[in-house]
Amino acid sequence: MKFWYRRGLLPWLLWPVSMVFGIAVALRRILYFLRVLKSVHPGIPVVVVGNLTVGGSGKTPLVIWIAEFLKSRGWSPGIMSRGYGARITEPRAATVAAEAAEVGDEPILLSRRSGCPVWVGADRVQVAARLRAAHEDVNVLVLDDGLQHYAMRRDVEIAVVDARGLGNGFLLPAGPLREPRSRLRSVDAVVSHASSTRGYAMRLEGDVLHRMTDARERQPLKAFAGQRVHAVAGIGDPNRFFLHLGKAGLKVVPHPFPDHHPFTPRDLEFGDDAPVLLTEKDAVKLRSVARPGWWVLPVSAQLDPAFGTWLLGKLDEWRRSKAA
């Protein structure tokens, strides 16, 4: 059952458990604040991109945008990720040649799109140390989905909220929240991804499809207008992908899967020869078994210009504090 659509009595039945979870979350944060629990700073500025809810909200496209933006302004970013769903026993690099089962799907996408060093592992402190040892030129770290990873001290906190908002407003397991909604007041910035929450506006754009068997073959999305297509998405909000295709005039047959679903070719067998359209994140798990009828839609984040100015200002503050 999806947290986003829980209605009626169930959330209230789970509410006592959510209260216990909330107490544990608050106590953990206090212990880190008081330095009872150990936290470590890597020695270079850390930008954390996260959210309050379970599931994706657009964090990865935002991390890519931040990395590209900082590179264009003379910084040398390194990216850290948990590598969700992968078999990771110690910190390791995630490259475009890696397999999703080894490093996770999002880290491969981050590596391909950003061109930055990307390292993965459960312990972000260890990941940061290994990344910096391997890439001495890196002078800023961007942590994908690390808002609740308090063992890593951070200098900039960014929370992303998408069109689903904060769901029913309850903490796990009665709702989708990992931390209470009041946490938004303590972050440095909120990025509003097509949501009604106040913050720097972000939208995702993409209108060119790539054939999976040959990325050099491209077609504008509008070339598929009026056609019946199978749309496959194993992301935090699959409906966002389906709506994007529908707005371009495609006749979408939606096939939603859980976030980070470990796709196999059988998942994409629908008994006809209609084109199959995938998100870029899902496609990385099917590269070795690609079919000619499968197409990928890359998307890119577009941010409020004021966001970039604000972010540079925060990093300049860090530099000045270290020079003082």
PDB file of C-alpha atoms in Angstrom, residues 67-265:
ATOM      1  CA  ALA A  67      27.125  19.698 -10.044  1.00  0.00           C
ATOM      2  CA  GLU A  68      27.007  21.141 -13.562  1.00  0.00           C
ATOM      3  CA  PHE A  69      26.356  24.642 -12.261  1.00  0.00           C
ATOM      4  CA  LEU A  70      29.235  24.540  -9.777  1.00  0.00           C
ATOM      5  CA  LYS A  71      31.595  23.178 -12.441  1.00  0.00           C
ATOM      6  CA  SER A  72      30.663  26.107 -14.688  1.00  0.00           C
ATOM      7  CA  ARG A  73      31.571  28.476 -11.844  1.00  0.00           C
ATOM      8  CA  GLY A  74      35.026  27.039 -11.241  1.00  0.00           C
ATOM      9  CA  TRP A  75      34.283  24.528  -8.481  1.00  0.00           C
ATOM     10  CA  SER A  76      35.286  20.837  -8.673  1.00  0.00           C
ATOM     11  CA  PRO A  77      32.369  18.857  -7.246  1.00  0.00           C
ATOM     12  CA  GLY A  78      32.318  15.271  -6.058  1.00  0.00           C
ATOM     13  CA  ILE A  79      29.021  13.444  -5.596  1.00  0.00           C
ATOM     14  CA  MET A  80      28.125  10.967  -2.852  1.00  0.00           C
ATOM     15  CA  SER A  81      25.148   8.593  -2.851  1.00  0.00           C
ATOM     16  CA  ARG A  82      23.819   5.699  -0.799  1.00  0.00           C
ATOM     17  CA  GLY A  83      23.554   3.457  -3.854  1.00  0.00           C
ATOM     18  CA  TYR A  84      20.089   2.280  -2.894  1.00  0.00           C
ATOM     19  CA  GLY A  85      19.387  -1.401  -3.522  1.00  0.00           C
ATOM     20  CA  ALA A  86      22.969  -2.260  -4.485  1.00  0.00           C
ATOM     21  CA  ARG A  87      25.288  -4.748  -2.831  1.00  0.00           C
ATOM     22  CA  ILE A  88      27.868  -2.356  -1.384  1.00  0.00           C
ATOM     23  CA  THR A  89      30.153  -3.597   1.378  1.00  0.00           C
ATOM     24  CA  GLU A  90      32.580  -0.666   1.339  1.00  0.00           C
ATOM     25  CA  PRO A  91      32.856   2.739  -0.390  1.00  0.00           C
ATOM     26  CA  ARG A  92      33.462   2.484  -4.105  1.00  0.00           C
ATOM     27  CA  ALA A  93      33.357   4.587  -7.255  1.00  0.00           C
ATOM     28  CA  ALA A  94      30.260   4.496  -9.435  1.00  0.00           C
ATOM     29  CA  THR A  95      31.129   4.868 -13.107  1.00  0.00           C
ATOM     30  CA  VAL A  96      29.128   4.695 -16.315  1.00  0.00           C
ATOM     31  CA  ALA A  97      30.530   1.186 -16.850  1.00  0.00           C
ATOM     32  CA  ALA A  98      29.239  -0.114 -13.496  1.00  0.00           C
ATOM     33  CA  GLU A  99      26.170  -2.305 -13.087  1.00  0.00           C
ATOM     34  CA  ALA A 100      23.134  -1.033 -11.207  1.00  0.00           C
ATOM     35  CA  ALA A 101      23.179  -4.135  -8.991  1.00  0.00           C
ATOM     36  CA  GLU A 102      26.677  -3.129  -7.852  1.00  0.00           C
ATOM     37  CA  VAL A 103      26.306   0.621  -7.248  1.00  0.00           C
ATOM     38  CA  GLY A 104      22.622   1.497  -7.697  1.00  0.00           C
ATOM     39  CA  ASP A 105      20.757   3.041 -10.609  1.00  0.00           C
ATOM     40  CA  GLU A 106      20.943   6.717  -9.659  1.00  0.00           C
ATOM     41  CA  PRO A 107      24.751   6.806  -9.146  1.00  0.00           C
ATOM     42  CA  ILE A 108      25.309   5.562 -12.712  1.00  0.00           C
ATOM     43  CA  LEU A 109      23.000   8.282 -13.985  1.00  0.00           C
ATOM     44  CA  LEU A 110      24.791  10.860 -11.823  1.00  0.00           C
ATOM     45  CA  SER A 111      28.162   9.782 -13.207  1.00  0.00           C
ATOM     46  CA  ARG A 112      27.005   9.818 -16.821  1.00  0.00           C
ATOM     47  CA  ARG A 113      25.246  13.158 -16.708  1.00  0.00           C
ATOM     48  CA  SER A 114      27.502  15.177 -14.396  1.00  0.00           C
ATOM     49  CA  GLY A 115      30.963  13.996 -15.436  1.00  0.00           C
ATOM     50  CA  CYS A 116      31.956  14.295 -11.762  1.00  0.00           C
ATOM     51  CA  PRO A 117      33.455  11.639  -9.501  1.00  0.00           C
ATOM     52  CA  VAL A 118      30.596   9.688  -7.918  1.00  0.00           C
ATOM     53  CA  TRP A 119      31.176   7.405  -4.928  1.00  0.00           C
ATOM     54  CA  VAL A 120      28.663   5.255  -3.088  1.00  0.00           C
ATOM     55  CA  GLY A 121      28.316   3.580   0.298  1.00  0.00           C
ATOM     56  CA  ALA A 122      26.155   3.456   3.403  1.00  0.00           C
ATOM     57  CA  ASP A 123      28.621   5.368   5.592  1.00  0.00           C
ATOM     58  CA  ARG A 124      28.870   8.776   3.921  1.00  0.00           C
ATOM     59  CA  VAL A 125      31.790   9.784   6.164  1.00  0.00           C
ATOM     60  CA  GLN A 126      33.848   6.890   4.826  1.00  0.00           C
ATOM     61  CA  VAL A 127      32.619   7.595   1.295  1.00  0.00           C
ATOM     62  CA  ALA A 128      33.770  11.216   1.566  1.00  0.00           C
ATOM     63  CA  ALA A 129      37.209  10.165   2.799  1.00  0.00           C
ATOM     64  CA  ARG A 130      37.696   7.654  -0.018  1.00  0.00           C
ATOM     65  CA  LEU A 131      36.412  10.051  -2.662  1.00  0.00           C
ATOM     66  CA  ARG A 132      38.749  12.844  -1.542  1.00  0.00           C
ATOM     67  CA  ALA A 133      41.715  10.470  -1.376  1.00  0.00           C
ATOM     68  CA  ALA A 134      41.058   9.396  -4.965  1.00  0.00           C
ATOM     69  CA  HIS A 135      40.285  12.905  -6.286  1.00  0.00           C
ATOM     70  CA  GLU A 136      42.415  15.559  -4.623  1.00  0.00           C
ATOM     71  CA  ASP A 137      41.031  18.279  -6.901  1.00  0.00           C
ATOM     72  CA  VAL A 138      37.493  17.926  -5.489  1.00  0.00           C
ATOM     73  CA  ASN A 139      36.699  21.002  -3.381  1.00  0.00           C
ATOM     74  CA  VAL A 140      32.956  20.632  -2.728  1.00  0.00           C
ATOM     75  CA  LEU A 141      30.826  17.570  -1.986  1.00  0.00           C
ATOM     76  CA  VAL A 142      27.203  17.158  -3.071  1.00  0.00           C
ATOM     77  CA  LEU A 143      25.346  14.500  -1.092  1.00  0.00           C
ATOM     78  CA  ASP A 144      22.362  12.942  -2.838  1.00  0.00           C
ATOM     79  CA  ASP A 145      19.596  12.004  -0.386  1.00  0.00           C
ATOM     80  CA  GLY A 146      21.451  12.699   2.851  1.00  0.00           C
ATOM     81  CA  LEU A 147      19.197  15.036   4.791  1.00  0.00           C
ATOM     82  CA  GLN A 148      18.767  12.487   7.588  1.00  0.00           C
ATOM     83  CA  HIS A 149      22.401  11.276   7.546  1.00  0.00           C
ATOM     84  CA  TYR A 150      23.540  13.413  10.481  1.00  0.00           C
ATOM     85  CA  ALA A 151      26.860  11.616  10.907  1.00  0.00           C
ATOM     86  CA  MET A 152      27.998  13.793   7.999  1.00  0.00           C
ATOM     87  CA  ARG A 153      28.155  17.441   8.983  1.00  0.00           C
ATOM     88  CA  ARG A 154      26.879  19.735   6.316  1.00  0.00           C
ATOM     89  CA  ASP A 155      27.155  23.375   5.338  1.00  0.00           C
ATOM     90  CA  VAL A 156      24.122  23.694   3.063  1.00  0.00           C
ATOM     91  CA  GLU A 157      20.850  21.796   3.423  1.00  0.00           C
ATOM     92  CA  ILE A 158      18.383  21.703   0.531  1.00  0.00           C
ATOM     93  CA  ALA A 159      15.012  19.959   0.800  1.00  0.00           C
ATOM     94  CA  VAL A 160      13.022  19.055  -2.317  1.00  0.00           C
ATOM     95  CA  VAL A 161       9.227  18.909  -2.233  1.00  0.00           C
ATOM     96  CA  ASP A 162       7.363  17.637  -5.298  1.00  0.00           C
ATOM     97  CA  ALA A 163       3.746  17.798  -6.460  1.00  0.00           C
ATOM     98  CA  ARG A 164       2.685  15.184  -3.890  1.00  0.00           C
ATOM     99  CA  GLY A 165       3.664  17.567  -1.117  1.00  0.00           C
ATOM    100  CA  LEU A 166       3.980  15.934   2.291  1.00  0.00           C
ATOM    101  CA  GLY A 167       1.229  13.374   1.773  1.00  0.00           C
ATOM    102  CA  ASN A 168      -1.144  13.053   4.711  1.00  0.00           C
ATOM    103  CA  GLY A 169       1.359  14.831   6.964  1.00  0.00           C
ATOM    104  CA  PHE A 170       1.979  11.787   9.178  1.00  0.00           C
ATOM    105  CA  LEU A 171       5.341  10.247   9.996  1.00  0.00           C
ATOM    106  CA  LEU A 172       6.156   6.655   9.073  1.00  0.00           C
ATOM    107  CA  PRO A 173       4.423   4.229   9.080  1.00  0.00           C
ATOM    108  CA  ALA A 174       1.110   6.117   9.065  1.00  0.00           C
ATOM    109  CA  GLY A 175       2.354   8.498   6.390  1.00  0.00           C
ATOM    110  CA  PRO A 176       5.287   9.205   4.087  1.00  0.00           C
ATOM    111  CA  LEU A 177       7.372  11.471   6.347  1.00  0.00           C
ATOM    112  CA  ARG A 178      10.834  10.532   7.611  1.00  0.00           C
ATOM    113  CA  GLU A 179      10.928  13.741   9.677  1.00  0.00           C
ATOM    114  CA  PRO A 180       8.146  16.120  10.745  1.00  0.00           C
ATOM    115  CA  ARG A 181       7.087  18.899   8.386  1.00  0.00           C
ATOM    116  CA  SER A 182       8.604  21.432  10.809  1.00  0.00           C
ATOM    117  CA  ARG A 183      12.016  20.257   9.573  1.00  0.00           C
ATOM    118  CA  LEU A 184      11.495  22.389   6.463  1.00  0.00           C
ATOM    119  CA  ARG A 185      11.928  25.473   8.637  1.00  0.00           C
ATOM    120  CA  SER A 186      15.481  24.471   9.578  1.00  0.00           C
ATOM    121  CA  VAL A 187      16.888  23.722   6.116  1.00  0.00           C
ATOM    122  CA  ASP A 188      18.753  26.426   4.221  1.00  0.00           C
ATOM    123  CA  ALA A 189      16.513  26.236   1.157  1.00  0.00           C
ATOM    124  CA  VAL A 190      13.420  24.482  -0.148  1.00  0.00           C
ATOM    125  CA  VAL A 191      13.228  23.574  -3.829  1.00  0.00           C
ATOM    126  CA  SER A 192       9.628  23.335  -4.985  1.00  0.00           C
ATOM    127  CA  HIS A 193       9.298  20.777  -7.756  1.00  0.00           C
ATOM    128  CA  ALA A 194       5.855  21.526  -9.197  1.00  0.00           C
ATOM    129  CA  SER A 195       4.475  21.758  -5.662  1.00  0.00           C
ATOM    130  CA  SER A 196       2.519  24.395  -3.786  1.00  0.00           C
ATOM    131  CA  THR A 197       5.243  24.617  -1.137  1.00  0.00           C
ATOM    132  CA  ARG A 198       7.084  27.930  -1.154  1.00  0.00           C
ATOM    133  CA  GLY A 199      10.675  27.734  -2.350  1.00  0.00           C
ATOM    134  CA  TYR A 200      12.925  27.997  -5.376  1.00  0.00           C
ATOM    135  CA  ALA A 201      10.968  26.684  -8.346  1.00  0.00           C
ATOM    136  CA  MET A 202      12.220  23.657 -10.271  1.00  0.00           C
ATOM    137  CA  ARG A 203      10.785  21.905 -13.289  1.00  0.00           C
ATOM    138  CA  LEU A 204      11.966  18.953 -15.386  1.00  0.00           C
ATOM    139  CA  GLU A 205      12.261  19.301 -19.143  1.00  0.00           C
ATOM    140  CA  GLY A 206      12.862  16.670 -21.806  1.00  0.00           C
ATOM    141  CA  ASP A 207      11.551  16.363 -25.349  1.00  0.00           C
ATOM    142  CA  VAL A 208      14.034  14.129 -27.205  1.00  0.00           C
ATOM    143  CA  LEU A 209      13.946  10.327 -27.067  1.00  0.00           C
ATOM    144  CA  HIS A 210      17.027   8.111 -27.570  1.00  0.00           C
ATOM    145  CA  ARG A 211      16.768   4.588 -28.956  1.00  0.00           C
ATOM    146  CA  MET A 212      18.210   2.225 -26.356  1.00  0.00           C
ATOM    147  CA  THR A 213      20.121   0.095 -28.852  1.00  0.00           C
ATOM    148  CA  ASP A 214      21.769   3.162 -30.431  1.00  0.00           C
ATOM    149  CA  ALA A 215      21.754   6.429 -28.459  1.00  0.00           C
ATOM    150  CA  ARG A 216      22.806   8.275 -31.604  1.00  0.00           C
ATOM    151  CA  GLU A 217      19.344   7.677 -33.034  1.00  0.00           C
ATOM    152  CA  ARG A 218      17.052  10.329 -31.631  1.00  0.00           C
ATOM    153  CA  GLN A 219      13.487  11.374 -32.170  1.00  0.00           C
ATOM    154  CA  PRO A 220      11.586  14.386 -30.837  1.00  0.00           C
ATOM    155  CA  LEU A 221       8.883  13.385 -28.405  1.00  0.00           C
ATOM    156  CA  LYS A 222       6.292  15.009 -30.655  1.00  0.00           C
ATOM    157  CA  ALA A 223       7.177  12.465 -33.393  1.00  0.00           C
ATOM    158  CA  PHE A 224       5.280   9.906 -31.267  1.00  0.00           C
ATOM    159  CA  ALA A 225       2.203  12.138 -30.878  1.00  0.00           C
ATOM    160  CA  GLY A 226      -0.982  10.202 -31.552  1.00  0.00           C
ATOM    161  CA  GLN A 227       0.794   6.854 -31.188  1.00  0.00           C
ATOM    162  CA  ARG A 228      -0.026   4.228 -28.611  1.00  0.00           C
ATOM    163  CA  VAL A 229       3.042   3.677 -26.426  1.00  0.00           C
ATOM    164  CA  HIS A 230       3.872   1.677 -23.327  1.00  0.00           C
ATOM    165  CA  ALA A 231       5.283   3.999 -20.670  1.00  0.00           C
ATOM    166  CA  VAL A 232       7.380   2.269 -17.987  1.00  0.00           C
ATOM    167  CA  ALA A 233       8.534   4.023 -14.821  1.00  0.00           C
ATOM    168  CA  GLY A 234      10.037   2.735 -11.587  1.00  0.00           C
ATOM    169  CA  ILE A 235      10.590   6.137  -9.983  1.00  0.00           C
ATOM    170  CA  GLY A 236       9.227   7.878  -6.912  1.00  0.00           C
ATOM    171  CA  ASP A 237       6.263   9.341  -8.801  1.00  0.00           C
ATOM    172  CA  PRO A 238       5.639   7.349 -12.025  1.00  0.00           C
ATOM    173  CA  ASN A 239       2.583   9.444 -12.794  1.00  0.00           C
ATOM    174  CA  ARG A 240       4.840  12.442 -13.390  1.00  0.00           C
ATOM    175  CA  PHE A 241       6.440  10.591 -16.323  1.00  0.00           C
ATOM    176  CA  PHE A 242       3.092   9.450 -17.711  1.00  0.00           C
ATOM    177  CA  LEU A 243       1.622  12.955 -17.569  1.00  0.00           C
ATOM    178  CA  HIS A 244       4.685  14.397 -19.303  1.00  0.00           C
ATOM    179  CA  LEU A 245       4.224  11.994 -22.207  1.00  0.00           C
ATOM    180  CA  GLY A 246       0.477  12.595 -22.316  1.00  0.00           C
ATOM    181  CA  LYS A 247       0.942  16.350 -22.565  1.00  0.00           C
ATOM    182  CA  ALA A 248       3.069  15.747 -25.682  1.00  0.00           C
ATOM    183  CA  GLY A 249       0.095  14.036 -27.339  1.00  0.00           C
ATOM    184  CA  LEU A 250       1.116  10.397 -26.883  1.00  0.00           C
ATOM    185  CA  LYS A 251      -1.495   7.728 -26.201  1.00  0.00           C
ATOM    186  CA  VAL A 252       0.025   6.394 -23.011  1.00  0.00           C
ATOM    187  CA  VAL A 253      -0.468   2.914 -21.623  1.00  0.00           C
ATOM    188  CA  PRO A 254       1.032   3.372 -18.138  1.00  0.00           C
ATOM    189  CA  HIS A 255       3.083   0.688 -16.402  1.00  0.00           C
ATOM    190  CA  PRO A 256       4.095   1.934 -12.931  1.00  0.00           C
ATOM    191  CA  PHE A 257       6.643  -0.007 -10.888  1.00  0.00           C
ATOM    192  CA  PRO A 258       8.052   0.562  -7.382  1.00  0.00           C
ATOM    193  CA  ASP A 259      10.928   3.008  -7.027  1.00  0.00           C
ATOM    194  CA  HIS A 260      14.303   1.344  -7.852  1.00  0.00           C
ATOM    195  CA  HIS A 261      12.559  -1.711  -9.301  1.00  0.00           C
ATOM    196  CA  PRO A 262      15.146  -4.294 -10.547  1.00  0.00           C
ATOM    197  CA  PHE A 263      13.876  -4.499 -14.124  1.00  0.00           C
ATOM    198  CA  THR A 264      14.234  -7.543 -16.345  1.00  0.00           C
ATOM    199  CA  PRO A 265      13.232  -7.834 -20.040  1.00  0.00           C
TER     200      PRO A 265
END
